[in-house]
Amino acid sequence: MLDCNFVRDRDGKDVDWSPKRSYEGRVSAEQVDWLKADLANTLHPTVIISHQGFGPKASGGVVPNGAEIRAVIAAANHREKGGKVVLCMHGHNHLDGATTVEGVHYLQINSASYLWVGEQFGRMAPYVDPLFAFMELDPAGSIRLIGRKSTFRKPTPAERGYPDANAVTASIADRVLRFTPPRAT
C-alpha cells in the first residue's frame, strides 16, 4: 500500500496533508525509498494499492510524482526476467478501467457507491446497489477480477447533462489479466 496523501512544504519536505494545506496527493520520499527496498528484496509478484492513481494520466494517474513511482517499478521489473510489479490498483476517480504499461497492469476500481459528477451536475450520481470486486492472483501468471454491476439512481449522469455520461458506468468489470511471474536473474 502506498499513501498518496502527502504535500510538499515550503522547505521541500513531504508532509501529511491536512485541511490547512493545499491538496497535492503525492507519495512521500520515505515511501519511495521503502518501495525500492521492498521490491529489491522480494521474489514474489507484487500488487501495489493506493487511493490515488500514479499510473499514466490516461489510466487515471493524478499523483504529481507518479512518473517517479513508475520509474521505481520499471527499474525493479527490468532487473527480473519477469515483472516483479504486476498490478497497480487505485480508486479515487470513481471509474472502472484498465491499461497496461511496460508489462504492468494499472487498474482503476470504481467507487462502491457513486460517481462524482461535480458541483455543476449535482455532485454525486449514486448507484442502486453497492459495488465491490473479488480478486484472485495466481502467482503462475494471472489475475482474475470478478466485479459487480449496478445502475445509476435517477437522475442518471445522462439525465443530469453530464458530458461524459456515455463513458461512465455503475460497474466493476470482470477481467483476466496475464503477467510473466518474476524469476531472479
PDB file of C-alpha atoms in Angstrom:
ATOM      1  CA  MET A   1       0.000   0.000   0.000  1.00  0.00           C
ATOM      2  CA  LEU A   2       1.197   3.487  -0.788  1.00  0.00           C
ATOM      3  CA  ASP A   3      -0.239   6.557   0.918  1.00  0.00           C
ATOM      4  CA  CYS A   4      -0.624   9.326  -1.653  1.00  0.00           C
ATOM      5  CA  ASN A   5      -1.835  11.982   0.788  1.00  0.00           C
ATOM      6  CA  PHE A   6       1.366  13.981   1.135  1.00  0.00           C
ATOM      7  CA  VAL A   7       2.139  17.535   0.088  1.00  0.00           C
ATOM      8  CA  ARG A   8       5.465  19.255  -0.370  1.00  0.00           C
ATOM      9  CA  ASP A   9       6.016  22.105   2.115  1.00  0.00           C
ATOM     10  CA  ARG A  10       7.955  25.342   1.508  1.00  0.00           C
ATOM     11  CA  ASP A  11      11.194  23.632   2.564  1.00  0.00           C
ATOM     12  CA  GLY A  12      10.725  20.834   0.004  1.00  0.00           C
ATOM     13  CA  LYS A  13       9.809  18.227   2.643  1.00  0.00           C
ATOM     14  CA  ASP A  14       6.915  15.822   2.228  1.00  0.00           C
ATOM     15  CA  VAL A  15       4.343  16.330   4.992  1.00  0.00           C
ATOM     16  CA  ASP A  16       0.941  14.836   5.682  1.00  0.00           C
ATOM     17  CA  TRP A  17      -1.918  16.646   4.036  1.00  0.00           C
ATOM     18  CA  SER A  18      -4.338  18.478   6.321  1.00  0.00           C
ATOM     19  CA  PRO A  19      -7.280  20.793   5.612  1.00  0.00           C
ATOM     20  CA  LYS A  20      -4.929  23.735   6.265  1.00  0.00           C
ATOM     21  CA  ARG A  21      -2.717  22.684   3.333  1.00  0.00           C
ATOM     22  CA  SER A  22      -3.433  22.771  -0.374  1.00  0.00           C
ATOM     23  CA  TYR A  23      -4.210  19.261  -1.624  1.00  0.00           C
ATOM     24  CA  GLU A  24      -1.465  17.749  -3.746  1.00  0.00           C
ATOM     25  CA  GLY A  25      -1.696  13.965  -3.347  1.00  0.00           C
ATOM     26  CA  ARG A  26       1.908  12.783  -3.701  1.00  0.00           C
ATOM     27  CA  VAL A  27       3.848   9.735  -2.479  1.00  0.00           C
ATOM     28  CA  SER A  28       6.408  10.759   0.148  1.00  0.00           C
ATOM     29  CA  ALA A  29      10.150  10.351  -0.442  1.00  0.00           C
ATOM     30  CA  GLU A  30      10.260   7.980   2.543  1.00  0.00           C
ATOM     31  CA  GLN A  31       7.736   5.685   0.853  1.00  0.00           C
ATOM     32  CA  VAL A  32       9.633   5.820  -2.450  1.00  0.00           C
ATOM     33  CA  ASP A  33      12.749   4.606  -0.608  1.00  0.00           C
ATOM     34  CA  TRP A  34      10.706   1.886   1.131  1.00  0.00           C
ATOM     35  CA  LEU A  35       9.245   0.740  -2.197  1.00  0.00           C
ATOM     36  CA  LYS A  36      12.715   0.472  -3.790  1.00  0.00           C
ATOM     37  CA  ALA A  37      13.982  -1.637  -0.879  1.00  0.00           C
ATOM     38  CA  ASP A  38      10.855  -3.787  -0.715  1.00  0.00           C
ATOM     39  CA  LEU A  39      10.945  -4.574  -4.434  1.00  0.00           C
ATOM     40  CA  ALA A  40      14.667  -5.363  -4.253  1.00  0.00           C
ATOM     41  CA  ASN A  41      14.009  -7.945  -1.535  1.00  0.00           C
ATOM     42  CA  THR A  42      11.012  -9.872  -2.855  1.00  0.00           C
ATOM     43  CA  LEU A  43      10.814 -12.718  -5.330  1.00  0.00           C
ATOM     44  CA  HIS A  44       7.015 -12.646  -5.458  1.00  0.00           C
ATOM     45  CA  PRO A  45       4.583 -10.998  -7.853  1.00  0.00           C
ATOM     46  CA  THR A  46       3.715  -7.654  -6.283  1.00  0.00           C
ATOM     47  CA  VAL A  47       0.457  -5.708  -6.283  1.00  0.00           C
ATOM     48  CA  ILE A  48       0.611  -2.042  -5.277  1.00  0.00           C
ATOM     49  CA  ILE A  49      -2.590  -0.482  -3.953  1.00  0.00           C
ATOM     50  CA  SER A  50      -3.197   3.220  -3.428  1.00  0.00           C
ATOM     51  CA  HIS A  51      -6.179   5.513  -3.231  1.00  0.00           C
ATOM     52  CA  GLN A  52      -4.979   7.905  -5.956  1.00  0.00           C
ATOM     53  CA  GLY A  53      -3.505   6.584  -9.180  1.00  0.00           C
ATOM     54  CA  PHE A  54       0.142   7.074 -10.082  1.00  0.00           C
ATOM     55  CA  GLY A  55      -0.107   5.350 -13.436  1.00  0.00           C
ATOM     56  CA  PRO A  56      -0.114   7.340 -16.660  1.00  0.00           C
ATOM     57  CA  LYS A  57      -2.652  10.163 -16.848  1.00  0.00           C
ATOM     58  CA  ALA A  58      -4.678   8.216 -19.441  1.00  0.00           C
ATOM     59  CA  SER A  59      -5.185   5.457 -16.838  1.00  0.00           C
ATOM     60  CA  GLY A  60      -6.353   7.812 -14.114  1.00  0.00           C
ATOM     61  CA  GLY A  61      -2.969   8.859 -12.757  1.00  0.00           C
ATOM     62  CA  VAL A  62      -3.252  12.037 -10.688  1.00  0.00           C
ATOM     63  CA  VAL A  63      -0.248  11.777  -8.340  1.00  0.00           C
ATOM     64  CA  PRO A  64       2.252  14.583  -9.124  1.00  0.00           C
ATOM     65  CA  ASN A  65       5.268  12.292  -8.641  1.00  0.00           C
ATOM     66  CA  GLY A  66       3.640   9.336 -10.402  1.00  0.00           C
ATOM     67  CA  ALA A  67       6.424   9.212 -13.002  1.00  0.00           C
ATOM     68  CA  GLU A  68       8.931   8.703 -10.162  1.00  0.00           C
ATOM     69  CA  ILE A  69       6.914   5.735  -8.829  1.00  0.00           C
ATOM     70  CA  ARG A  70       6.621   4.249 -12.327  1.00  0.00           C
ATOM     71  CA  ALA A  71      10.419   4.608 -12.726  1.00  0.00           C
ATOM     72  CA  VAL A  72      10.962   2.642  -9.480  1.00  0.00           C
ATOM     73  CA  ILE A  73       8.606  -0.050 -10.783  1.00  0.00           C
ATOM     74  CA  ALA A  74      10.323  -0.139 -14.196  1.00  0.00           C
ATOM     75  CA  ALA A  75      13.772  -0.441 -12.573  1.00  0.00           C
ATOM     76  CA  ALA A  76      12.607  -3.343 -10.373  1.00  0.00           C
ATOM     77  CA  ASN A  77      10.925  -5.071 -13.297  1.00  0.00           C
ATOM     78  CA  HIS A  78      13.952  -4.710 -15.581  1.00  0.00           C
ATOM     79  CA  ARG A  79      16.157  -6.497 -13.015  1.00  0.00           C
ATOM     80  CA  GLU A  80      13.977  -9.602 -13.393  1.00  0.00           C
ATOM     81  CA  LYS A  81      13.191 -11.925 -16.289  1.00  0.00           C
ATOM     82  CA  GLY A  82       9.511 -11.356 -15.479  1.00  0.00           C
ATOM     83  CA  GLY A  83       7.817  -8.412 -13.841  1.00  0.00           C
ATOM     84  CA  LYS A  84       8.007  -8.018 -10.082  1.00  0.00           C
ATOM     85  CA  VAL A  85       5.227  -5.441 -10.017  1.00  0.00           C
ATOM     86  CA  VAL A  86       2.351  -6.985 -11.934  1.00  0.00           C
ATOM     87  CA  LEU A  87      -0.566  -4.763 -10.884  1.00  0.00           C
ATOM     88  CA  CYS A  88      -1.194  -1.260  -9.520  1.00  0.00           C
ATOM     89  CA  MET A  89      -4.755  -0.648  -8.279  1.00  0.00           C
ATOM     90  CA  HIS A  90      -6.412   2.589  -7.272  1.00  0.00           C
ATOM     91  CA  GLY A  91      -9.808   4.197  -6.829  1.00  0.00           C
ATOM     92  CA  HIS A  92     -10.182   7.973  -6.355  1.00  0.00           C
ATOM     93  CA  ASN A  93     -11.548   8.715  -9.836  1.00  0.00           C
ATOM     94  CA  HIS A  94     -14.733   6.654  -9.327  1.00  0.00           C
ATOM     95  CA  LEU A  95     -14.205   4.987 -12.704  1.00  0.00           C
ATOM     96  CA  ASP A  96     -13.750   1.462 -13.990  1.00  0.00           C
ATOM     97  CA  GLY A  97     -10.799   0.973 -16.293  1.00  0.00           C
ATOM     98  CA  ALA A  98      -7.587  -0.843 -17.052  1.00  0.00           C
ATOM     99  CA  THR A  99      -4.452  -0.295 -19.086  1.00  0.00           C
ATOM    100  CA  THR A 100      -1.057  -1.974 -19.345  1.00  0.00           C
ATOM    101  CA  VAL A 101       2.209  -0.038 -19.487  1.00  0.00           C
ATOM    102  CA  GLU A 102       5.569  -1.815 -19.783  1.00  0.00           C
ATOM    103  CA  GLY A 103       4.002  -5.092 -18.651  1.00  0.00           C
ATOM    104  CA  VAL A 104       2.364  -3.568 -15.547  1.00  0.00           C
ATOM    105  CA  HIS A 105      -1.424  -3.554 -15.290  1.00  0.00           C
ATOM    106  CA  TYR A 106      -2.910  -0.290 -13.987  1.00  0.00           C
ATOM    107  CA  LEU A 107      -6.428  -0.896 -12.737  1.00  0.00           C
ATOM    108  CA  GLN A 108      -8.952   1.745 -11.675  1.00  0.00           C
ATOM    109  CA  ILE A 109     -11.613   0.375  -9.358  1.00  0.00           C
ATOM    110  CA  ASN A 110     -14.959   2.136  -9.398  1.00  0.00           C
ATOM    111  CA  SER A 111     -16.408   3.692  -6.261  1.00  0.00           C
ATOM    112  CA  ALA A 112     -18.535   1.492  -4.043  1.00  0.00           C
ATOM    113  CA  SER A 113     -21.481   3.865  -4.058  1.00  0.00           C
ATOM    114  CA  TYR A 114     -21.418   6.799  -6.507  1.00  0.00           C
ATOM    115  CA  LEU A 115     -19.837   8.648  -9.392  1.00  0.00           C
ATOM    116  CA  TRP A 116     -18.562  12.149  -8.637  1.00  0.00           C
ATOM    117  CA  VAL A 117     -20.008  14.332 -11.396  1.00  0.00           C
ATOM    118  CA  GLY A 118     -19.035  17.713  -9.948  1.00  0.00           C
ATOM    119  CA  GLU A 119     -20.918  20.611  -8.416  1.00  0.00           C
ATOM    120  CA  GLN A 120     -22.390  21.701 -11.760  1.00  0.00           C
ATOM    121  CA  PHE A 121     -24.151  18.320 -12.222  1.00  0.00           C
ATOM    122  CA  GLY A 122     -25.350  17.705  -8.647  1.00  0.00           C
ATOM    123  CA  ARG A 123     -22.141  16.402  -7.052  1.00  0.00           C
ATOM    124  CA  MET A 124     -22.874  12.666  -6.766  1.00  0.00           C
ATOM    125  CA  ALA A 125     -24.671  10.233  -9.051  1.00  0.00           C
ATOM    126  CA  PRO A 126     -25.394   7.295  -6.696  1.00  0.00           C
ATOM    127  CA  TYR A 127     -25.638   3.657  -7.716  1.00  0.00           C
ATOM    128  CA  VAL A 128     -28.689   1.500  -6.956  1.00  0.00           C
ATOM    129  CA  ASP A 129     -26.510  -1.291  -5.486  1.00  0.00           C
ATOM    130  CA  PRO A 130     -23.082  -1.089  -3.837  1.00  0.00           C
ATOM    131  CA  LEU A 131     -20.119  -2.134  -5.960  1.00  0.00           C
ATOM    132  CA  PHE A 132     -17.277  -4.439  -4.984  1.00  0.00           C
ATOM    133  CA  ALA A 133     -14.994  -6.993  -6.580  1.00  0.00           C
ATOM    134  CA  PHE A 134     -13.148 -10.180  -5.763  1.00  0.00           C
ATOM    135  CA  MET A 135      -9.596 -10.678  -6.969  1.00  0.00           C
ATOM    136  CA  GLU A 136      -7.722 -13.949  -7.402  1.00  0.00           C
ATOM    137  CA  LEU A 137      -3.974 -13.715  -8.023  1.00  0.00           C
ATOM    138  CA  ASP A 138      -2.344 -16.857  -9.372  1.00  0.00           C
ATOM    139  CA  PRO A 139       1.440 -16.458  -8.909  1.00  0.00           C
ATOM    140  CA  ALA A 140       1.883 -18.565 -12.046  1.00  0.00           C
ATOM    141  CA  GLY A 141       0.739 -15.606 -14.152  1.00  0.00           C
ATOM    142  CA  SER A 142      -2.856 -14.469 -13.930  1.00  0.00           C
ATOM    143  CA  ILE A 143      -5.092 -12.088 -12.022  1.00  0.00           C
ATOM    144  CA  ARG A 144      -8.837 -12.640 -12.163  1.00  0.00           C
ATOM    145  CA  LEU A 145     -11.151  -9.834 -11.123  1.00  0.00           C
ATOM    146  CA  ILE A 146     -14.819 -10.636 -10.564  1.00  0.00           C
ATOM    147  CA  GLY A 147     -16.739  -7.384 -10.407  1.00  0.00           C
ATOM    148  CA  ARG A 148     -20.298  -6.326  -9.716  1.00  0.00           C
ATOM    149  CA  LYS A 149     -22.707  -4.376 -11.878  1.00  0.00           C
ATOM    150  CA  SER A 150     -25.389  -1.929 -10.862  1.00  0.00           C
ATOM    151  CA  THR A 151     -27.233   1.005 -12.411  1.00  0.00           C
ATOM    152  CA  PHE A 152     -27.431   4.701 -11.608  1.00  0.00           C
ATOM    153  CA  ARG A 153     -30.246   6.046  -9.479  1.00  0.00           C
ATOM    154  CA  LYS A 154     -32.305   8.758 -11.094  1.00  0.00           C
ATOM    155  CA  PRO A 155     -31.354  11.272 -12.198  1.00  0.00           C
ATOM    156  CA  THR A 156     -28.616   9.407 -14.056  1.00  0.00           C
ATOM    157  CA  PRO A 157     -25.485  11.198 -15.283  1.00  0.00           C
ATOM    158  CA  ALA A 158     -27.062  11.449 -18.764  1.00  0.00           C
ATOM    159  CA  GLU A 159     -30.257  12.950 -17.290  1.00  0.00           C
ATOM    160  CA  ARG A 160     -28.108  15.481 -15.409  1.00  0.00           C
ATOM    161  CA  GLY A 161     -26.412  16.539 -18.653  1.00  0.00           C
ATOM    162  CA  TYR A 162     -23.032  15.162 -17.555  1.00  0.00           C
ATOM    163  CA  PRO A 163     -20.791  15.494 -20.650  1.00  0.00           C
ATOM    164  CA  ASP A 164     -19.014  12.123 -20.210  1.00  0.00           C
ATOM    165  CA  ALA A 165     -22.196  10.153 -19.463  1.00  0.00           C
ATOM    166  CA  ASN A 166     -21.522   7.713 -22.319  1.00  0.00           C
ATOM    167  CA  ALA A 167     -18.108   6.813 -20.865  1.00  0.00           C
ATOM    168  CA  VAL A 168     -19.083   6.096 -17.232  1.00  0.00           C
ATOM    169  CA  THR A 169     -20.621   3.003 -15.693  1.00  0.00           C
ATOM    170  CA  ALA A 170     -22.088   1.862 -12.415  1.00  0.00           C
ATOM    171  CA  SER A 171     -19.982  -1.292 -12.516  1.00  0.00           C
ATOM    172  CA  ILE A 172     -16.674  -3.004 -11.986  1.00  0.00           C
ATOM    173  CA  ALA A 173     -15.913  -5.188 -14.998  1.00  0.00           C
ATOM    174  CA  ASP A 174     -14.812  -8.798 -14.830  1.00  0.00           C
ATOM    175  CA  ARG A 175     -11.237  -9.048 -16.101  1.00  0.00           C
ATOM    176  CA  VAL A 176      -8.462 -11.587 -16.552  1.00  0.00           C
ATOM    177  CA  LEU A 177      -5.007 -10.010 -16.598  1.00  0.00           C
ATOM    178  CA  ARG A 178      -1.923 -12.018 -17.552  1.00  0.00           C
ATOM    179  CA  PHE A 179       1.660 -11.443 -16.418  1.00  0.00           C
ATOM    180  CA  THR A 180       5.051 -13.123 -16.552  1.00  0.00           C
ATOM    181  CA  PRO A 181       5.997 -14.150 -12.995  1.00  0.00           C
ATOM    182  CA  PRO A 182       9.280 -12.764 -11.632  1.00  0.00           C
ATOM    183  CA  ARG A 183      12.331 -15.020 -11.729  1.00  0.00           C
ATOM    184  CA  ALA A 184      15.602 -13.882 -10.207  1.00  0.00           C
ATOM    185  CA  THR A 185      18.403 -13.411 -12.729  1.00  0.00           C
TER     186      THR A 185
END
